[in-house]
Short mmCIF file of C-alpha atoms in Angstrom, two decimals:
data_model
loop_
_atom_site.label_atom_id
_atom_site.label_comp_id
_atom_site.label_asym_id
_atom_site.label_seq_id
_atom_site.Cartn_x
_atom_site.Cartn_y
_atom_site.Cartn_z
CA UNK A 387 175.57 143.71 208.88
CA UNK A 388 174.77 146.15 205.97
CA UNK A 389 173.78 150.00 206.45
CA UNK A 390 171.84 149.86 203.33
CA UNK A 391 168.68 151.84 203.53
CA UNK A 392 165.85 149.68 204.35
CA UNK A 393 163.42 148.86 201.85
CA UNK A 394 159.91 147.93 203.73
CA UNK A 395 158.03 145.15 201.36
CA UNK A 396 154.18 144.80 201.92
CA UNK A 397 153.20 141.64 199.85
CA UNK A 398 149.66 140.72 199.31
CA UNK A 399 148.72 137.27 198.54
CA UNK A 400 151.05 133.87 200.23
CA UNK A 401 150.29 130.85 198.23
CA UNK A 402 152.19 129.89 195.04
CA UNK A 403 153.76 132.80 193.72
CA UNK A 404 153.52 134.47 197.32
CA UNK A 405 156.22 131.82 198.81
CA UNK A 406 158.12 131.99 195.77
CA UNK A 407 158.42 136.17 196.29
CA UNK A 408 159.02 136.06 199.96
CA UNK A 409 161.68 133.07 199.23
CA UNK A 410 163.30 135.80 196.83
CA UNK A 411 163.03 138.34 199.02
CA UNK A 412 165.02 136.65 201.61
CA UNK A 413 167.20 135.37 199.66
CA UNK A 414 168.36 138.02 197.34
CA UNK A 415 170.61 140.65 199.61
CA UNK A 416 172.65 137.44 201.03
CA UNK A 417 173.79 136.83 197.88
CA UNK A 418 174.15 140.23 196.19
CA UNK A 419 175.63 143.04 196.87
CA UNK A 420 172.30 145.74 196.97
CA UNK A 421 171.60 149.13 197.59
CA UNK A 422 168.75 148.79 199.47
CA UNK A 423 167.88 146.34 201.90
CA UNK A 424 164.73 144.21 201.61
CA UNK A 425 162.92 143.68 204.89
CA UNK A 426 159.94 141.60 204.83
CA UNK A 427 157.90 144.26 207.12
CA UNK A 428 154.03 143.00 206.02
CA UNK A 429 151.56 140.25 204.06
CA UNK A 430 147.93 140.77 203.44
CA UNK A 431 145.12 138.03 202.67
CA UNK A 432 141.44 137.86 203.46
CA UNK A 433 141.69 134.52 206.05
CA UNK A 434 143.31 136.04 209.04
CA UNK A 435 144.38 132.30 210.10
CA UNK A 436 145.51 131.72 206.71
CA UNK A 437 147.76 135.47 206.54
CA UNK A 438 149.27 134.89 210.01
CA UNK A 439 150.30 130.74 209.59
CA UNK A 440 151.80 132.06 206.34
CA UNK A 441 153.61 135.14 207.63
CA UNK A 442 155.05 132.80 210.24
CA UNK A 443 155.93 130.10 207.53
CA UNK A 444 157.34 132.74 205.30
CA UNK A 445 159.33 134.91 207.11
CA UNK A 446 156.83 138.26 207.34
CA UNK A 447 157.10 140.61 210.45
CA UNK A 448 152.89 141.58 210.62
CA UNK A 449 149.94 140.82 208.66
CA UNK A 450 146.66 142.82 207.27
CA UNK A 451 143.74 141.05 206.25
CA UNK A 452 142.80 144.20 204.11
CA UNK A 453 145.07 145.52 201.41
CA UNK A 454 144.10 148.87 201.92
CA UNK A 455 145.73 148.63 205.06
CA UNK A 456 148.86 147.81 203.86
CA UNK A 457 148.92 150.42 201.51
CA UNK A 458 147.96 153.38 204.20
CA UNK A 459 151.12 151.96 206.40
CA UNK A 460 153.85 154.44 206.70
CA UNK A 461 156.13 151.57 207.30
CA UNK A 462 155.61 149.93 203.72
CA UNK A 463 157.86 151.37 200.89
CA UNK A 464 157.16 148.54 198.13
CA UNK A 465 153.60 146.51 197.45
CA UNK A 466 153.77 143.28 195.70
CA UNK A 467 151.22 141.88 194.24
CA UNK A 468 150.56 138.24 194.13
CA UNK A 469 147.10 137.77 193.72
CA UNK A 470 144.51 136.93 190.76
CA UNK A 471 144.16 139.28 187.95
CA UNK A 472 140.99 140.34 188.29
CA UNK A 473 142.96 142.85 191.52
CA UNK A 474 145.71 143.85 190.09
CA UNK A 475 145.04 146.89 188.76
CA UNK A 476 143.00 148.22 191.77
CA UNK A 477 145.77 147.36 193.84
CA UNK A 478 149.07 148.51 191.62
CA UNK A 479 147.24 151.68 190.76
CA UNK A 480 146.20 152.66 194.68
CA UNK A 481 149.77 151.49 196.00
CA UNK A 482 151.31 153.88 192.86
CA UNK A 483 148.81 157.36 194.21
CA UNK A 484 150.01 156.51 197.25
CA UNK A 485 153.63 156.94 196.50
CA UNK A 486 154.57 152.96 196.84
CA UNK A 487 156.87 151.46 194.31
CA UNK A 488 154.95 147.79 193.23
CA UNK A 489 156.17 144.80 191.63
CA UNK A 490 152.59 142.91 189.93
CA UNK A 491 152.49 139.19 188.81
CA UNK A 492 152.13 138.77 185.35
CA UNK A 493 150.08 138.81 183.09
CA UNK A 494 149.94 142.48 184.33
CA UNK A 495 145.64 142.80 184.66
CA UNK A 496 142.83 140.98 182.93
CA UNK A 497 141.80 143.36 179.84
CA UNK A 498 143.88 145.96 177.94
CA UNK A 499 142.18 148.35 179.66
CA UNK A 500 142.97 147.38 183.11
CA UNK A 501 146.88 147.63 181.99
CA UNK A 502 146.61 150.41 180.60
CA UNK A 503 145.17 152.25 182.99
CA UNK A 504 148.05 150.76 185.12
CA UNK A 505 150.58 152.45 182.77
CA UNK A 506 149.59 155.73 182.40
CA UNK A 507 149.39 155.22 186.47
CA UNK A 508 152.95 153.72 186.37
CA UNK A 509 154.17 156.37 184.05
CA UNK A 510 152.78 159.61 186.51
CA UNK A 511 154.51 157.61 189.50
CA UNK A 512 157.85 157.26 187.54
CA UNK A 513 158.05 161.12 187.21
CA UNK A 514 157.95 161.43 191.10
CA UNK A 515 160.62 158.58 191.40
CA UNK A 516 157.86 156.33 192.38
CA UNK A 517 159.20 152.89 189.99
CA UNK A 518 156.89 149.59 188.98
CA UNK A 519 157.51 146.34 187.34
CA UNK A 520 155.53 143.44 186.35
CA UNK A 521 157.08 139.55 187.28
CA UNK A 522 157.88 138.14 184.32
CA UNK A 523 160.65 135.67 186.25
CA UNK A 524 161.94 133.39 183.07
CA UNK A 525 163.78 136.72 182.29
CA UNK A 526 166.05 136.17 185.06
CA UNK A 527 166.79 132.35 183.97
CA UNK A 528 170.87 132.44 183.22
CA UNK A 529 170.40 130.40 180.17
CA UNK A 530 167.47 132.83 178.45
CA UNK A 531 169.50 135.73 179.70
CA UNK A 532 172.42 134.20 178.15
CA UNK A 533 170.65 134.08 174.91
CA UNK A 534 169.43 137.34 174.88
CA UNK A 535 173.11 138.47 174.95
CA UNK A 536 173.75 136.17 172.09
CA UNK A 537 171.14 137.92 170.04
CA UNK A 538 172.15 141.38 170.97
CA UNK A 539 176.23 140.22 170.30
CA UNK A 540 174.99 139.54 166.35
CA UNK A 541 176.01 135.66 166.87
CA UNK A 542 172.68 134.52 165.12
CA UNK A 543 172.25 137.26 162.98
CA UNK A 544 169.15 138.23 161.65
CA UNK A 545 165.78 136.43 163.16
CA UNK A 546 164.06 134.96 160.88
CA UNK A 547 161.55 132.32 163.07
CA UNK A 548 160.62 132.45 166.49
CA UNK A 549 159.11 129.00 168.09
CA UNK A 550 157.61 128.96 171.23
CA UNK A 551 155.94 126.61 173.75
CA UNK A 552 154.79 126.07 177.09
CA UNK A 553 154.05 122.56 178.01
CA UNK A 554 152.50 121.55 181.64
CA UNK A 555 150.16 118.46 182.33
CA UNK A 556 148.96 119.22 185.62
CA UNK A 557 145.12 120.13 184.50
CA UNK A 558 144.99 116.84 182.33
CA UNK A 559 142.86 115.00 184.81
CA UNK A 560 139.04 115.83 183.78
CA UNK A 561 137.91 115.55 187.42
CA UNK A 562 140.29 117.92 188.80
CA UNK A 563 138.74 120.70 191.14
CA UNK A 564 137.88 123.74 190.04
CA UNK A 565 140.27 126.64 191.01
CA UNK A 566 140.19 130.53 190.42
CA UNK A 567 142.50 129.78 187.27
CA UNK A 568 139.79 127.94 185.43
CA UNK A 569 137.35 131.04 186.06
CA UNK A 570 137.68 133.75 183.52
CA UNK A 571 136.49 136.53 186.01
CA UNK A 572 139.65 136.25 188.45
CA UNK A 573 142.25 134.67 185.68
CA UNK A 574 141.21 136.69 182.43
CA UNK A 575 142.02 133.51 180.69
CA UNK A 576 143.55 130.12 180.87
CA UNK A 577 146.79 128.44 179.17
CA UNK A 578 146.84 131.60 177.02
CA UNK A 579 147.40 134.21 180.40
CA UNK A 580 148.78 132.13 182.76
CA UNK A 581 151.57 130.35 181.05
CA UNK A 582 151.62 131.78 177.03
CA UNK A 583 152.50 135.55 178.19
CA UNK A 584 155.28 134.12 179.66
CA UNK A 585 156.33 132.92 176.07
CA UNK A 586 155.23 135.74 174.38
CA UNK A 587 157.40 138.05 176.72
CA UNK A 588 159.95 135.45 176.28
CA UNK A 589 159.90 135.72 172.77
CA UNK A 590 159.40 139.65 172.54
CA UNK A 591 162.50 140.61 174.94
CA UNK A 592 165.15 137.90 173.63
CA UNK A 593 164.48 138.95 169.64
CA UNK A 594 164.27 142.78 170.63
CA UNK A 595 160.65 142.34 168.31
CA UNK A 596 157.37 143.21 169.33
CA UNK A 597 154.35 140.89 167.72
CA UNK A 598 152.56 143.26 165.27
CA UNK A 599 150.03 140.63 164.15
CA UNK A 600 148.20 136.95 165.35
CA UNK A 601 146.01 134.60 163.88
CA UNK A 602 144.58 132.24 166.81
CA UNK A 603 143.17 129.08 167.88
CA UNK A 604 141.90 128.58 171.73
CA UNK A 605 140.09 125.40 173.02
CA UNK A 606 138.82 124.38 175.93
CA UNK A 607 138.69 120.53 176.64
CA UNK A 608 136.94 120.10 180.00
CA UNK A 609 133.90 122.27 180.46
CA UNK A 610 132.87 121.39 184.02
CA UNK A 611 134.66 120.41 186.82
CA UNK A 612 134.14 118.97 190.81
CA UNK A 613 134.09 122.62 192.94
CA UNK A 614 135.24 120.14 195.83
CA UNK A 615 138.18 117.87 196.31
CA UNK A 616 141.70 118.52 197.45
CA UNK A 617 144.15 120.32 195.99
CA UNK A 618 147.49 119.34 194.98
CA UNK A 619 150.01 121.50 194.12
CA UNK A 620 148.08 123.71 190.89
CA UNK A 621 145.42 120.77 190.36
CA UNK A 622 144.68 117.88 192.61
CA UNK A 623 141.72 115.37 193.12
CA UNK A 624 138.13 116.52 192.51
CA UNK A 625 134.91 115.21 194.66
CA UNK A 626 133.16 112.71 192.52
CA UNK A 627 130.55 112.15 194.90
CA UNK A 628 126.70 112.21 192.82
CA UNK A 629 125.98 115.08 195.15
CA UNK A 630 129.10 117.25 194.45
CA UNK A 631 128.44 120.81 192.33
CA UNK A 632 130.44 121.22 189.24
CA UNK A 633 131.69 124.62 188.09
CA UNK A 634 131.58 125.77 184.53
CA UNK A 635 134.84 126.47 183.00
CA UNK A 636 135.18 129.82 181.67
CA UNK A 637 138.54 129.85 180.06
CA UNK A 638 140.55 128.17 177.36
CA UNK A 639 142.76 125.01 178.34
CA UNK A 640 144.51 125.38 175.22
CA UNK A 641 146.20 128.13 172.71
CA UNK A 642 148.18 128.26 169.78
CA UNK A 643 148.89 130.74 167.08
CA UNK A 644 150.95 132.39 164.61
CA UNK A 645 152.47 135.31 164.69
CA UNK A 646 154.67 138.24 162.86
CA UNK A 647 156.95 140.74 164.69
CA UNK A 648 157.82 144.06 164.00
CA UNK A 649 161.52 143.50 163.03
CA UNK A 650 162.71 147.01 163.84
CA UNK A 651 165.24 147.84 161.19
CA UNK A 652 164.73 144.24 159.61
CA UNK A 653 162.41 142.17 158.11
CA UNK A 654 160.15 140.84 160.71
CA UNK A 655 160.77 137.66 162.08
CA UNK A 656 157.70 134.88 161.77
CA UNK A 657 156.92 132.73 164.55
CA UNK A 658 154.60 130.08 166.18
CA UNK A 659 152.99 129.55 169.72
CA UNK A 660 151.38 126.87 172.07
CA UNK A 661 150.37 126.87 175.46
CA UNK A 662 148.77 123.99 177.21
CA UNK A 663 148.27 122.59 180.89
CA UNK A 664 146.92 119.09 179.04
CA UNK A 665 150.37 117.81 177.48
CA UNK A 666 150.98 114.79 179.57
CA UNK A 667 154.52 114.12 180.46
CA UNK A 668 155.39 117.97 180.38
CA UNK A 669 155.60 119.69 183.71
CA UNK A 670 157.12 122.64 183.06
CA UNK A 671 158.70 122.71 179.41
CA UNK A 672 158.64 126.39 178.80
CA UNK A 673 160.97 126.73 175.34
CA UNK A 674 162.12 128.90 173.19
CA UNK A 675 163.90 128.36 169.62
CA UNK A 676 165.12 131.59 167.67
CA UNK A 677 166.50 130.92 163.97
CA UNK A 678 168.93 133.79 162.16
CA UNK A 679 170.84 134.20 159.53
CA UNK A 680 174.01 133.25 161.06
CA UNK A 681 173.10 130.36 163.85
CA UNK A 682 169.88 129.38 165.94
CA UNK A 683 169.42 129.31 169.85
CA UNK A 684 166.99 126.83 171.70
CA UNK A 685 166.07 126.94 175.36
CA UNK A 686 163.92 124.55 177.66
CA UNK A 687 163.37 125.13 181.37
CA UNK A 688 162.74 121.71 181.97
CA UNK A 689 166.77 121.48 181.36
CA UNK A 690 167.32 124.97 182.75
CA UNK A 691 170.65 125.36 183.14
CA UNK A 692 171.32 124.77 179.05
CA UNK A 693 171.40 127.17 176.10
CA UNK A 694 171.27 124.92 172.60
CA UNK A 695 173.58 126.94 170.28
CA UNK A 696 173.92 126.49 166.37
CA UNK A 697 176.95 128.58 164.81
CA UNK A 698 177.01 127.68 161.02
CA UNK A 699 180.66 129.31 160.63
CA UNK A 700 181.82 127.44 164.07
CA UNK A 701 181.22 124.39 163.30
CA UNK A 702 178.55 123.64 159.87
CA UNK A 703 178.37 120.20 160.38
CA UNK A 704 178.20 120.17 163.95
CA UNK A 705 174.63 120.38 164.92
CA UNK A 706 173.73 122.54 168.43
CA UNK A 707 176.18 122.80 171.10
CA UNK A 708 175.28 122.37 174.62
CA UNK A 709 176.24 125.28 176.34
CA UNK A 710 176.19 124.70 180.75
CA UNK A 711 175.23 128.19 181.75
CA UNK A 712 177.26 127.98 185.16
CA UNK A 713 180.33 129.76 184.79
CA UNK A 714 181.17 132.98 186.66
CA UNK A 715 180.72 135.08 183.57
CA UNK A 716 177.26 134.20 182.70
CA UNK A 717 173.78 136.32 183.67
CA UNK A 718 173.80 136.13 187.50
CA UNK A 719 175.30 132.98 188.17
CA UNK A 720 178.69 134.66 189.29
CA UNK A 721 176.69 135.52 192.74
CA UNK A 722 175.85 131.70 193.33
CA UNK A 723 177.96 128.23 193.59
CA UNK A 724 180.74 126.66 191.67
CA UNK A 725 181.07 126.41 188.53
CA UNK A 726 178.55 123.15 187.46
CA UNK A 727 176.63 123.55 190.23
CA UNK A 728 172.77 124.28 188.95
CA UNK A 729 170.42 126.78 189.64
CA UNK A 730 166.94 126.21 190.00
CA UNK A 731 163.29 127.68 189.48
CA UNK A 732 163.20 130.05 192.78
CA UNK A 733 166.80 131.58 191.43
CA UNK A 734 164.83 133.58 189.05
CA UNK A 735 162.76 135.47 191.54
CA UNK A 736 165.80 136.53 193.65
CA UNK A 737 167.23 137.58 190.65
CA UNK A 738 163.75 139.19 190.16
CA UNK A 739 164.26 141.21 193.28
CA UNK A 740 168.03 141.76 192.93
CA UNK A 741 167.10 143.73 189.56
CA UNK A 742 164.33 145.79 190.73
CA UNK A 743 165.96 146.94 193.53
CA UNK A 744 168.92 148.01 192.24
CA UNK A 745 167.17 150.13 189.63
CA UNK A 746 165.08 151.72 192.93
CA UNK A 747 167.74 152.12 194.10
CA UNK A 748 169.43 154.11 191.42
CA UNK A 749 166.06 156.22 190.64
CA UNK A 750 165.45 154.45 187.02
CA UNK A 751 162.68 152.43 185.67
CA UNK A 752 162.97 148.91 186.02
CA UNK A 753 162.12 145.80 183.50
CA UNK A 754 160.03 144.98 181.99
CA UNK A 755 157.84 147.96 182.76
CA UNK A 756 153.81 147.91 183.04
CA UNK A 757 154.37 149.20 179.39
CA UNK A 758 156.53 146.63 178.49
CA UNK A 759 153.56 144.03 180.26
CA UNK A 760 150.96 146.07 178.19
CA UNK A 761 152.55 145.40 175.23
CA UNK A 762 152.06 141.30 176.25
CA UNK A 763 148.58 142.30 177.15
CA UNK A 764 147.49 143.57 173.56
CA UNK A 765 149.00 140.57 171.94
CA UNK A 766 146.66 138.24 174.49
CA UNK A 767 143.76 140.28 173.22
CA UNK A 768 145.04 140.01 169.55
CA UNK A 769 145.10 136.50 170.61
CA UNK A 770 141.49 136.24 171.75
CA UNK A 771 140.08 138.08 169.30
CA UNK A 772 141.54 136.62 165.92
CA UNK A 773 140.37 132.73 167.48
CA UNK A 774 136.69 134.10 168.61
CA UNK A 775 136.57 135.25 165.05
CA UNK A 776 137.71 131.82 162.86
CA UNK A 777 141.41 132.49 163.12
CA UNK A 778 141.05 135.86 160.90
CA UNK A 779 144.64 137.78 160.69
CA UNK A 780 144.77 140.44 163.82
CA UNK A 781 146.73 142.96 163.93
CA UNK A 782 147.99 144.11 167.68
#
């Protein structure tokens, strides 16, 4: 039993990333030690037979088919937000007035504009004690934790190149259905939104460098697609009957681009980036590779529970050392199983949740803040912009 004060969570949205938040929010006080206590009080979604099988399913005490509801409940303390982009910021920003901390899925809103209105609302709320926080889970992954700790020790010394990808396949099947992420209204874009910002926040907390400047490339391969068919997992199997609609595709399927960050009190590293959902084979390889001065660090989450490390005065000849992030004194894992004992994708929600309520809970700003997300925002319009106009240098 804990006498923690209660902290009353009103999520809004249940499929993908919704299970994955109310896993993490169920999770997270039975393994840590937190000083507030997470209740799962109330989910919202449009299909009232949809909301209530997956409030059952999930673990939520009440639903609201209406979001607005959830935010006029006294009973709600905290508003998640896992729905398209294209709500985010009328949601964050009305659940902020209205005194509620919120935790948004990233990326944080679907224009510059969007976020930034979100800030300046996130920043007025802060001042009242009122805290937000957008998801950017591969944060909380021990190994890329790990490695941020690394760069901030000195053990690679200065950055010099930055390589970044994100590799999934699931969306290499031309007759998959169409789904809200293919539609540039609700998603804001493809590859480059859904799975690059993850990189490019990736990339932007472990150096400690912001990206000052992009030149771009974004394609998209498949143009129309089946609106019917049955969905499996992110894609699935489009109708291909003669009568079946098709749906124009309004966002990229692919992105890649160069990049130079700020450096700080260096030189500014240099770096590349690629996101794709048509790389067969990958499922989920989100890396990371950071060179320096003094060694290089190189991270894939399809091997999660690794951390590459190069230490030229360790060991020159050596190559990369494979380092098992699953002792006790590594990011988080302390909290879990035995040493050698792997954590998996859902651990970095609950350690998601374990972070943002402990800085409620202390009255200071949790990260990575909706100005830390709008910084990832202007480098996906840098993005856009420098491949809509031939690849020509943008600054962000």
């Amino acid at each position: 039993m804990t006498t923690a004060k209660p902290l009353r969570v009103g999520m809004v949205g249940y499929a993908f990333m919704g299970a994955a938040h109310s896993h993490a929010w169920r999770t997270a006080p039975r393994f840590f030690d937190l000083p507030l206590q997470p209740q799962l009080t109330a989910v919202a979604g449009r299909n009232a037979d949809g909301v209530r099988a997956a409030a059952d399913k999930l673990g939520w005490e009440s639903v609201e088919t209406d979001w607005r509801r959830l935010i006029e409940r006294d009973d709600i303390d905290l508003i998640d937000i896992c729905t398209p982009g294209n709500t985010h910021a009328e949601i964050a920003i009305a659940a902020l007035e209205a005194g509620k901390h919120v935790l948004c899925e990233k990326p944080l809103a679907n224009s510059v504009e969007e976020a930034e209105r979100m800030t300046l609302a996130a920043g007025t709320a802060a001042k009242h004690g009122v805290f937000s926080m957008c998801g950017f889970s591969y944060r909380r992954t021990p190994a890329l934790a790990l490695a941020k700790r690394f760069v901030e020790q000195g053990r690679i010394g200065d950055i010099r190149h930055v390589r970044a990808q994100y590799l999934q396949d699931w969306l290499s099947d031309a007759n998959a259905p169409m789904t809200w992420r293919l539609d540039k209204d609700k998603s804001g874009s493809g590859s480059l939104g859904d799975i690059g910002a993850h990189s490019i926040d990736a990339a932007q907390w472990v150096t400690g460098q912001n990206i000052s400047g992009v030149s771009a490339m974004l394609e998209t391969f498949v143009r129309e697609r089946p609106l019917a068919g049955d969905l499996v997992g992110l894609g699935g199997h489009g109708d291909l009957s003669s009568d079946t609609p098709r749906g124009t595709v309004t966002v990229d399927d692919a992105a890649i681009f160069s990049a130079k960050f700020d450096g700080g009190a260096s030189a500014g590293a240099i770096g590349v980036f690629e996101a794709t959902r048509y790389a067969l084979g990958r499922k989920n390889a989100m890396r990371l590779e950071v060179n320096g001065t003094k060694g290089s660090l190189a991270f894939d989450f399809e091997d999660m529970n690794v951390l590459s490390f190069y230490d030229s005065a360790e060991s020159p000849d050596a190559g990369f050392r494979r380092i098992f992030v699953t002792e006790p004194e590594h990011p988080y894992v302390g909290h879990w199983w035995p040493t050698g004992h792997g954590l998996g994708y859902e651990h970095g929600f609950t350690h998601q949740v374990v972070d943002l309520v402990t800085a409620i809970g202390e009255g200071r700003q949790p990260e990575p803040s909706f100005a830390d997300a709008l910084q990832v925002q202007r480098v996906l319009a840098a993005v856009e912009s420098s491949a809509a106009n031939s690849s020509q240098w943008q600054k962000v």
